[in-house]
Short mmCIF file of C-alpha atoms in Angstrom, two decimals:
data_model
loop_
_atom_site.label_atom_id
_atom_site.label_comp_id
_atom_site.label_asym_id
_atom_site.label_seq_id
_atom_site.Cartn_x
_atom_site.Cartn_y
_atom_site.Cartn_z
CA MET F 7 262.96 130.59 -245.35
CA PHE F 8 261.59 134.16 -245.05
CA SER F 9 264.29 136.72 -244.69
CA ILE F 10 265.08 138.30 -242.15
CA LYS F 11 263.73 141.46 -243.32
CA SER F 12 260.51 140.89 -244.33
CA GLN F 13 260.51 139.05 -240.76
CA VAL F 14 261.47 142.17 -239.11
CA GLU F 15 259.04 143.99 -241.04
CA SER F 16 255.93 142.32 -239.64
CA GLY F 17 255.83 143.85 -236.83
CA CYS F 18 255.50 141.09 -234.77
CA LEU F 19 259.31 140.53 -233.44
CA THR F 20 259.80 142.27 -230.23
CA SER F 21 262.61 139.36 -229.32
CA VAL F 22 264.77 137.91 -231.40
CA PRO F 23 263.77 134.39 -232.30
CA PRO F 24 265.73 131.28 -230.42
CA LYS F 25 267.38 130.11 -233.89
CA TYR F 26 268.70 133.66 -233.85
CA VAL F 27 270.59 133.87 -230.27
CA PHE F 28 274.52 134.09 -230.66
CA ASP F 29 276.15 133.47 -228.01
CA LYS F 30 278.86 136.06 -227.86
CA SER F 31 280.80 135.72 -224.61
CA SER F 32 284.06 133.37 -226.05
CA SER F 33 285.10 136.33 -228.05
CA ASN F 34 283.66 139.52 -226.85
CA CYS F 35 286.38 141.33 -226.08
CA ILE F 36 286.27 145.09 -226.93
CA SER F 37 288.81 146.98 -227.45
CA SER F 38 289.37 150.72 -225.06
CA GLU F 39 292.41 152.27 -226.91
CA ALA F 40 291.43 154.44 -229.17
CA GLU F 41 293.07 152.47 -232.25
CA THR F 42 294.70 153.77 -235.37
CA ILE F 43 293.71 151.38 -238.48
CA PRO F 44 295.56 152.38 -241.25
CA THR F 45 294.54 154.89 -243.93
CA ILE F 46 296.09 154.67 -247.16
CA ASP F 47 296.10 157.30 -250.49
CA VAL F 48 296.06 154.67 -253.10
CA SER F 49 296.61 157.59 -255.67
CA LEU F 50 300.06 157.99 -254.45
CA LEU F 51 301.37 154.86 -256.49
CA THR F 52 299.80 156.29 -259.28
CA PHE F 53 300.66 159.88 -259.57
CA GLY F 54 302.80 160.28 -256.64
CA THR F 55 306.83 161.09 -256.72
CA PRO F 56 309.31 157.74 -256.21
CA ASP F 57 309.25 158.61 -252.70
CA GLN F 58 305.76 159.10 -252.12
CA ARG F 59 305.13 155.67 -254.25
CA SER F 60 308.41 153.96 -252.00
CA LYS F 61 306.32 154.98 -248.87
CA VAL F 62 302.43 154.32 -249.99
CA ILE F 63 304.08 150.87 -250.36
CA GLN F 64 305.47 150.43 -247.64
CA ASP F 65 302.91 151.76 -245.37
CA ILE F 66 300.48 148.81 -247.18
CA GLY F 67 303.11 146.31 -246.09
CA ASN F 68 303.24 147.46 -242.31
CA ALA F 69 298.82 146.93 -242.82
CA CYS F 70 298.84 144.12 -244.64
CA ARG F 71 301.53 142.54 -241.72
CA ASP F 72 300.57 144.76 -238.52
CA TRP F 73 296.30 144.38 -239.49
CA GLY F 74 295.24 142.43 -242.04
CA PHE F 75 293.19 145.20 -242.80
CA PHE F 76 293.68 149.31 -243.75
CA MET F 77 291.46 151.45 -245.35
CA ILE F 78 291.31 153.44 -249.19
CA ILE F 79 290.95 156.92 -249.57
CA ASN F 80 292.18 159.16 -253.42
CA HIS F 81 291.14 155.66 -255.50
CA GLY F 82 288.65 157.22 -257.86
CA VAL F 83 285.48 155.51 -257.91
CA PRO F 84 283.04 157.95 -258.27
CA GLU F 85 280.91 159.17 -255.95
CA THR F 86 278.18 159.11 -257.27
CA LEU F 87 278.94 155.49 -258.52
CA ARG F 88 279.18 154.76 -254.90
CA ASP F 89 275.72 156.39 -253.41
CA GLU F 90 274.19 154.74 -256.86
CA MET F 91 274.97 151.52 -256.25
CA LEU F 92 273.53 151.93 -252.66
CA LYS F 93 270.50 152.95 -253.83
CA GLY F 94 270.23 150.15 -256.45
CA CYS F 95 271.15 147.40 -253.50
CA GLN F 96 268.73 149.28 -251.56
CA SER F 97 266.05 149.18 -254.35
CA PHE F 98 266.37 145.72 -254.38
CA PHE F 99 265.96 144.34 -250.99
CA ASN F 100 262.76 145.97 -251.07
CA LEU F 101 261.17 144.02 -254.30
CA THR F 102 258.48 141.77 -253.11
CA GLU F 103 259.57 138.29 -251.28
CA GLU F 104 257.76 136.63 -253.89
CA GLU F 105 260.38 138.42 -257.11
CA LYS F 106 263.87 138.23 -254.76
CA LYS F 107 262.74 134.64 -254.90
CA GLU F 108 263.05 134.32 -258.46
CA PHE F 109 267.02 135.20 -257.74
CA SER F 110 267.47 132.60 -255.12
CA GLY F 111 270.41 130.48 -255.78
CA LYS F 112 270.47 126.38 -255.95
CA GLN F 113 273.91 125.93 -256.19
CA LEU F 114 276.86 127.60 -254.52
CA PHE F 115 277.99 128.46 -258.68
CA ASP F 116 274.98 129.59 -259.61
CA PRO F 117 275.54 133.72 -260.90
CA ILE F 118 272.86 134.67 -259.11
CA SER F 119 271.66 133.92 -254.91
CA TYR F 120 269.95 135.56 -252.83
CA GLY F 121 268.79 134.02 -249.20
CA THR F 122 269.11 134.53 -245.86
CA SER F 123 271.81 134.12 -242.81
CA PHE F 124 274.68 132.01 -243.98
CA ASN F 125 273.75 128.35 -245.36
CA THR F 126 270.61 127.69 -243.18
CA ASN F 127 270.75 123.65 -243.92
CA ILE F 128 273.38 123.82 -240.87
CA ASP F 129 273.52 127.01 -239.53
CA THR F 130 273.17 126.06 -235.67
CA SER F 131 272.28 130.13 -235.05
CA PHE F 132 270.88 131.68 -238.13
CA PHE F 133 272.74 135.19 -238.50
CA TRP F 134 270.96 138.37 -238.37
CA ARG F 135 271.76 139.31 -242.40
CA ASP F 136 270.00 139.16 -245.84
CA TYR F 137 272.62 138.70 -248.86
CA LEU F 138 272.58 139.34 -252.67
CA LYS F 139 275.55 137.30 -254.07
CA VAL F 140 276.94 138.16 -258.16
CA TRP F 141 279.67 136.44 -259.81
CA VAL F 142 280.29 139.75 -261.74
CA HIS F 143 283.51 139.02 -263.23
CA PRO F 144 284.94 136.80 -265.56
CA ASN F 145 281.88 136.60 -266.43
CA LEU F 146 278.41 139.38 -265.32
CA ARG F 147 274.74 138.04 -264.76
CA ALA F 148 273.33 140.69 -262.44
CA PRO F 149 269.41 140.75 -261.55
CA HIS F 150 267.64 142.37 -264.37
CA LYS F 151 265.13 143.19 -261.30
CA PRO F 152 265.47 147.12 -260.38
CA ALA F 153 266.13 148.69 -263.07
CA GLY F 154 269.18 149.63 -264.36
CA PHE F 155 270.31 147.74 -261.47
CA SER F 156 272.87 145.29 -264.08
CA GLU F 157 273.86 148.15 -264.98
CA THR F 158 275.15 150.06 -262.21
CA VAL F 159 276.78 146.74 -261.06
CA ARG F 160 278.30 146.03 -264.07
CA GLU F 161 279.67 149.69 -263.69
CA TYR F 162 280.71 149.24 -260.09
CA SER F 163 282.26 145.67 -260.60
CA LYS F 164 284.42 146.84 -263.34
CA ARG F 165 286.08 150.33 -261.04
CA THR F 166 286.42 148.84 -258.57
CA ARG F 167 288.71 145.50 -260.08
CA GLU F 168 290.90 148.12 -261.91
CA VAL F 169 291.30 149.41 -257.36
CA ALA F 170 291.97 146.26 -256.48
CA SER F 171 294.55 145.54 -259.34
CA GLU F 172 295.97 147.94 -258.65
CA LEU F 173 296.24 147.36 -254.53
CA VAL F 174 297.23 143.76 -255.98
CA ARG F 175 300.33 145.20 -258.01
CA GLY F 176 301.80 147.75 -254.58
CA ILE F 177 300.94 144.20 -252.26
CA SER F 178 303.10 142.41 -254.65
CA GLU F 179 305.74 144.77 -254.58
CA SER F 180 305.69 145.62 -250.88
CA LEU F 181 307.07 141.49 -250.70
CA GLY F 182 309.74 142.68 -252.41
CA LEU F 183 308.19 140.52 -255.48
CA GLU F 184 308.07 142.24 -259.32
CA GLU F 185 304.95 144.45 -259.39
CA ARG F 186 302.75 141.44 -261.41
CA TYR F 187 304.26 138.82 -259.43
CA ILE F 188 300.38 137.82 -257.78
CA GLU F 189 298.63 139.09 -260.76
CA LYS F 190 300.50 136.94 -263.35
CA THR F 191 300.83 133.34 -261.01
CA TYR F 192 297.74 133.48 -260.69
CA ASP F 193 295.98 134.61 -263.61
CA LEU F 194 294.61 137.71 -262.01
CA GLU F 195 293.66 139.72 -264.73
CA VAL F 196 290.62 136.11 -265.86
CA GLY F 197 290.02 135.18 -261.92
CA SER F 198 286.73 135.79 -260.38
CA GLN F 199 285.29 138.49 -258.34
CA LEU F 200 282.40 138.23 -256.11
CA LEU F 201 280.06 140.74 -254.70
CA VAL F 202 277.77 140.33 -251.88
CA VAL F 203 275.70 142.90 -250.37
CA ASN F 204 274.09 142.69 -247.10
CA LEU F 205 271.15 143.91 -245.25
CA TYR F 206 271.30 143.99 -241.57
CA PRO F 207 267.90 145.14 -240.44
CA PRO F 208 267.42 146.68 -237.21
CA CYS F 209 267.05 144.71 -234.31
CA PRO F 210 265.37 143.81 -230.97
CA GLU F 211 267.82 142.58 -228.90
CA PRO F 212 271.13 143.63 -231.19
CA GLU F 213 273.00 142.41 -227.67
CA VAL F 214 271.39 138.67 -228.81
CA ALA F 215 271.92 138.06 -232.48
CA ILE F 216 275.34 139.27 -234.44
CA GLY F 217 275.20 140.07 -238.56
CA LEU F 218 277.81 137.53 -239.22
CA PRO F 219 280.26 136.47 -236.46
CA PRO F 220 284.42 135.83 -236.86
CA HIS F 221 285.42 134.60 -239.73
CA THR F 222 287.99 135.28 -242.54
CA ASP F 223 286.93 135.40 -245.55
CA HIS F 224 287.97 133.75 -249.08
CA GLY F 225 290.20 135.13 -252.01
CA ILE F 226 292.71 137.48 -252.31
CA LEU F 227 291.22 140.37 -251.28
CA THR F 228 287.98 142.46 -250.57
CA LEU F 229 286.77 145.34 -250.57
CA LEU F 230 283.94 146.83 -248.58
CA MET F 231 281.70 149.51 -248.36
CA GLN F 232 279.07 150.72 -246.88
CA ASN F 233 276.17 153.02 -246.00
CA GLU F 234 276.99 155.12 -243.04
CA LEU F 235 276.27 153.22 -240.53
CA SER F 236 279.34 151.35 -238.58
CA GLY F 237 279.32 147.26 -237.88
CA LEU F 238 281.69 145.61 -239.00
CA GLN F 239 284.55 145.06 -235.96
CA VAL F 240 287.53 143.68 -236.64
CA MET F 241 290.08 141.79 -234.23
CA HIS F 242 293.36 142.86 -233.66
CA ASN F 243 296.39 142.07 -231.04
CA GLY F 244 293.08 139.29 -229.78
CA LYS F 245 290.67 141.97 -229.12
CA TRP F 246 287.90 143.80 -231.93
CA VAL F 247 288.18 147.24 -232.66
CA PRO F 248 285.68 148.79 -234.18
CA VAL F 249 285.89 150.55 -237.69
CA ASN F 250 283.41 154.04 -236.67
CA ASP F 251 283.08 157.26 -238.43
CA PRO F 252 286.25 155.47 -241.91
CA PRO F 253 287.19 158.52 -243.82
CA PRO F 254 283.57 160.16 -246.48
CA ASN F 255 283.95 158.42 -249.73
CA SER F 256 286.26 155.47 -248.78
CA PHE F 257 287.02 151.53 -249.20
CA LEU F 258 287.38 149.34 -246.30
CA VAL F 259 290.28 146.54 -247.86
CA ASN F 260 290.81 143.01 -246.06
CA MET F 261 292.83 140.61 -246.82
CA GLY F 262 290.79 136.78 -247.77
CA ASP F 263 292.79 133.47 -247.30
CA HIS F 264 294.01 133.45 -250.12
CA MET F 265 296.16 135.83 -249.63
CA GLU F 266 297.53 134.45 -246.69
CA ILE F 267 298.34 130.96 -248.82
CA LEU F 268 300.20 133.19 -251.57
CA THR F 269 302.52 135.02 -248.94
CA ASN F 270 302.89 131.58 -246.72
CA GLY F 271 301.87 133.50 -243.50
CA LYS F 272 303.46 136.49 -243.97
CA TYR F 273 300.16 138.74 -245.14
CA LYS F 274 297.65 136.68 -242.58
CA SER F 275 293.82 137.29 -243.70
CA VAL F 276 291.33 139.28 -240.71
CA VAL F 277 289.27 137.64 -238.11
CA HIS F 278 286.11 140.08 -238.96
CA ARG F 279 282.36 139.95 -238.16
CA ALA F 280 279.31 142.84 -238.22
CA VAL F 281 277.26 143.65 -235.25
CA VAL F 282 273.69 144.23 -235.30
CA ASN F 283 271.61 147.23 -234.23
CA ASN F 284 268.12 148.60 -232.56
CA LYS F 285 267.62 151.27 -235.42
CA GLU F 286 268.61 151.62 -238.54
CA THR F 287 269.21 149.81 -241.59
CA ARG F 288 272.59 149.21 -242.79
CA ILE F 289 273.60 147.77 -245.84
CA SER F 290 277.44 146.59 -247.25
CA LEU F 291 278.68 145.53 -249.27
CA GLY F 292 281.44 143.48 -249.87
CA THR F 293 283.46 142.65 -253.32
CA ALA F 294 286.20 139.66 -253.08
CA TYR F 295 288.84 139.27 -255.17
CA GLY F 296 290.43 135.97 -256.43
CA PRO F 297 291.86 133.52 -258.63
CA PRO F 298 290.04 131.41 -261.36
CA LEU F 299 288.12 128.52 -259.72
CA ASP F 300 290.67 125.80 -261.11
CA THR F 301 293.18 127.50 -260.47
CA VAL F 302 295.77 125.85 -258.05
CA VAL F 303 296.59 128.58 -254.53
CA SER F 304 299.62 127.80 -252.92
CA PRO F 305 302.64 129.42 -251.09
CA ALA F 306 304.51 131.56 -253.27
CA PRO F 307 307.78 129.64 -254.25
CA GLU F 308 309.99 132.97 -253.16
CA LEU F 309 308.34 133.02 -249.93
CA VAL F 310 309.46 130.13 -249.23
CA ASP F 311 311.84 129.63 -246.46
CA CYS F 312 313.22 126.07 -247.17
CA GLU F 313 315.58 125.35 -244.85
CA SER F 314 313.32 127.23 -241.89
CA TYR F 315 309.72 126.34 -242.48
CA GLY F 316 308.84 125.41 -245.28
CA SER F 317 305.08 126.04 -247.38
CA ALA F 318 302.88 126.37 -244.28
CA TYR F 319 299.66 125.27 -246.43
CA ARG F 320 299.19 122.75 -249.02
CA GLY F 321 297.42 123.83 -252.54
CA ILE F 322 294.08 123.46 -253.45
CA LYS F 323 291.82 124.63 -256.02
CA TYR F 324 290.15 128.06 -255.01
CA ARG F 325 286.30 126.01 -256.41
CA ASP F 326 287.76 123.43 -253.65
CA TYR F 327 287.77 126.19 -251.39
CA LEU F 328 284.76 127.80 -251.07
CA VAL F 329 283.08 124.12 -251.25
CA LEU F 330 284.70 123.99 -248.39
CA GLN F 331 284.05 126.71 -246.44
CA LYS F 332 280.64 126.45 -247.60
CA ALA F 333 280.00 123.18 -246.33
CA ASN F 334 281.24 124.12 -242.54
CA HIS F 335 280.23 126.41 -240.07
CA LEU F 336 281.05 129.80 -240.08
CA ASP F 337 283.69 129.75 -237.64
CA SER F 338 286.71 132.75 -237.90
CA LYS F 339 289.65 130.41 -239.74
CA SER F 340 288.20 127.64 -239.04
CA CYS F 341 289.28 127.08 -243.12
CA LEU F 342 291.70 127.82 -243.30
CA ASP F 343 292.78 125.51 -240.68
CA ARG F 344 292.10 123.05 -242.78
CA VAL F 345 294.89 123.51 -245.29
CA ARG F 346 297.44 124.37 -242.51
CA ILE F 347 300.33 121.89 -242.81
#
C-alpha cells in the first residue's frame, strides 16, 4: 500500500481517488459560536498556593466532565524539545519509501509501526493520513533513522510522561479520590505509553476526504501537539468545535475510553476527528497513556453508585480493548459501546 504522502508528491493527484472519499454528511454540523475551550495552567498543581491548587483541580474536573478535552500551558516541556521532536518526525516521513518500509509493523503490538490510513484490511474508506506508531513505555525501541531521532523520542516521551502523571493526579483528586489512586490502582507507573505521529499531506479536495474520522482514543488520556496548522475538531454539545489557534507551546489533552470506564462515565472520552486542507502538510503527535497491557480496567468501586445504576461498563484487559479497536471500523464510540453494560 503506497503512502498518501508519496501519492501526493507524485504530482498525479488532481482529485481524491474514489477509495479515499469519505461521507461526512451524517455528522458535519460545525459550531457557529465562538466556543471557549478550557485552558489549564498545570504549573499551579505543583507550584501554586493551596487555594490556587484547589481551584485548578476544580477547573480540571469541570473540563473533564463538560468537555472531555482541554488545553494546558506552563507544563514544563521545553519548546526547544517540542520543535526538535516535530523536525525529527518530519525528517522521518521524508525518508524514502524503501527506508520507511523497514519500520512497517506486521502486528498490533510491534514496537514500531509505519503505515497509512488506519487498518487498510478493513477500512471501507481510506484516510488521508500516514502514521508512525512507537511503543515508548515501559520499553522503548524508536526508529534508528533519521540520525538522532531515537534520542529525541526518548527525552520527549520521558518529559510528557511526567506531565501526564501530574495531570492524572489532579484528575484523581477532582473525583474526590486520593491523589495517587488512579496511578496506583491501574499501575500507571509501569503502564503503556504509545506515541502516534500523524502526517496529513495537502489534499486536492479536502471537503470529500478525512484525515481521521470521528473516534475516541483508548487509554486514560492523550497529550497532543501539532505543527502550526489546525485540523483537529472536537465534538461538544452535538457540534464540531474547531481547535484553532491554541496557546503557544501548549498541549491539547483529551480523555480516553479507559478514563470513561474507570470513572464509570463521570468523565467521558471525547469524540474528535482530523480534517485536511489543500495547502500544507499538517503533523500531529499524540501520546496515549494507559495501564500495563494485561491490566483489567473496570469502574473504580468508589465511583460506582450501587444503589442507583451500578457499574456501567464491564472490565476488560487493556490489551484486549486495543485488539477490539483495531479489528473494527474507527467510528465514534463504537468500541466503547461494546463494553457497556
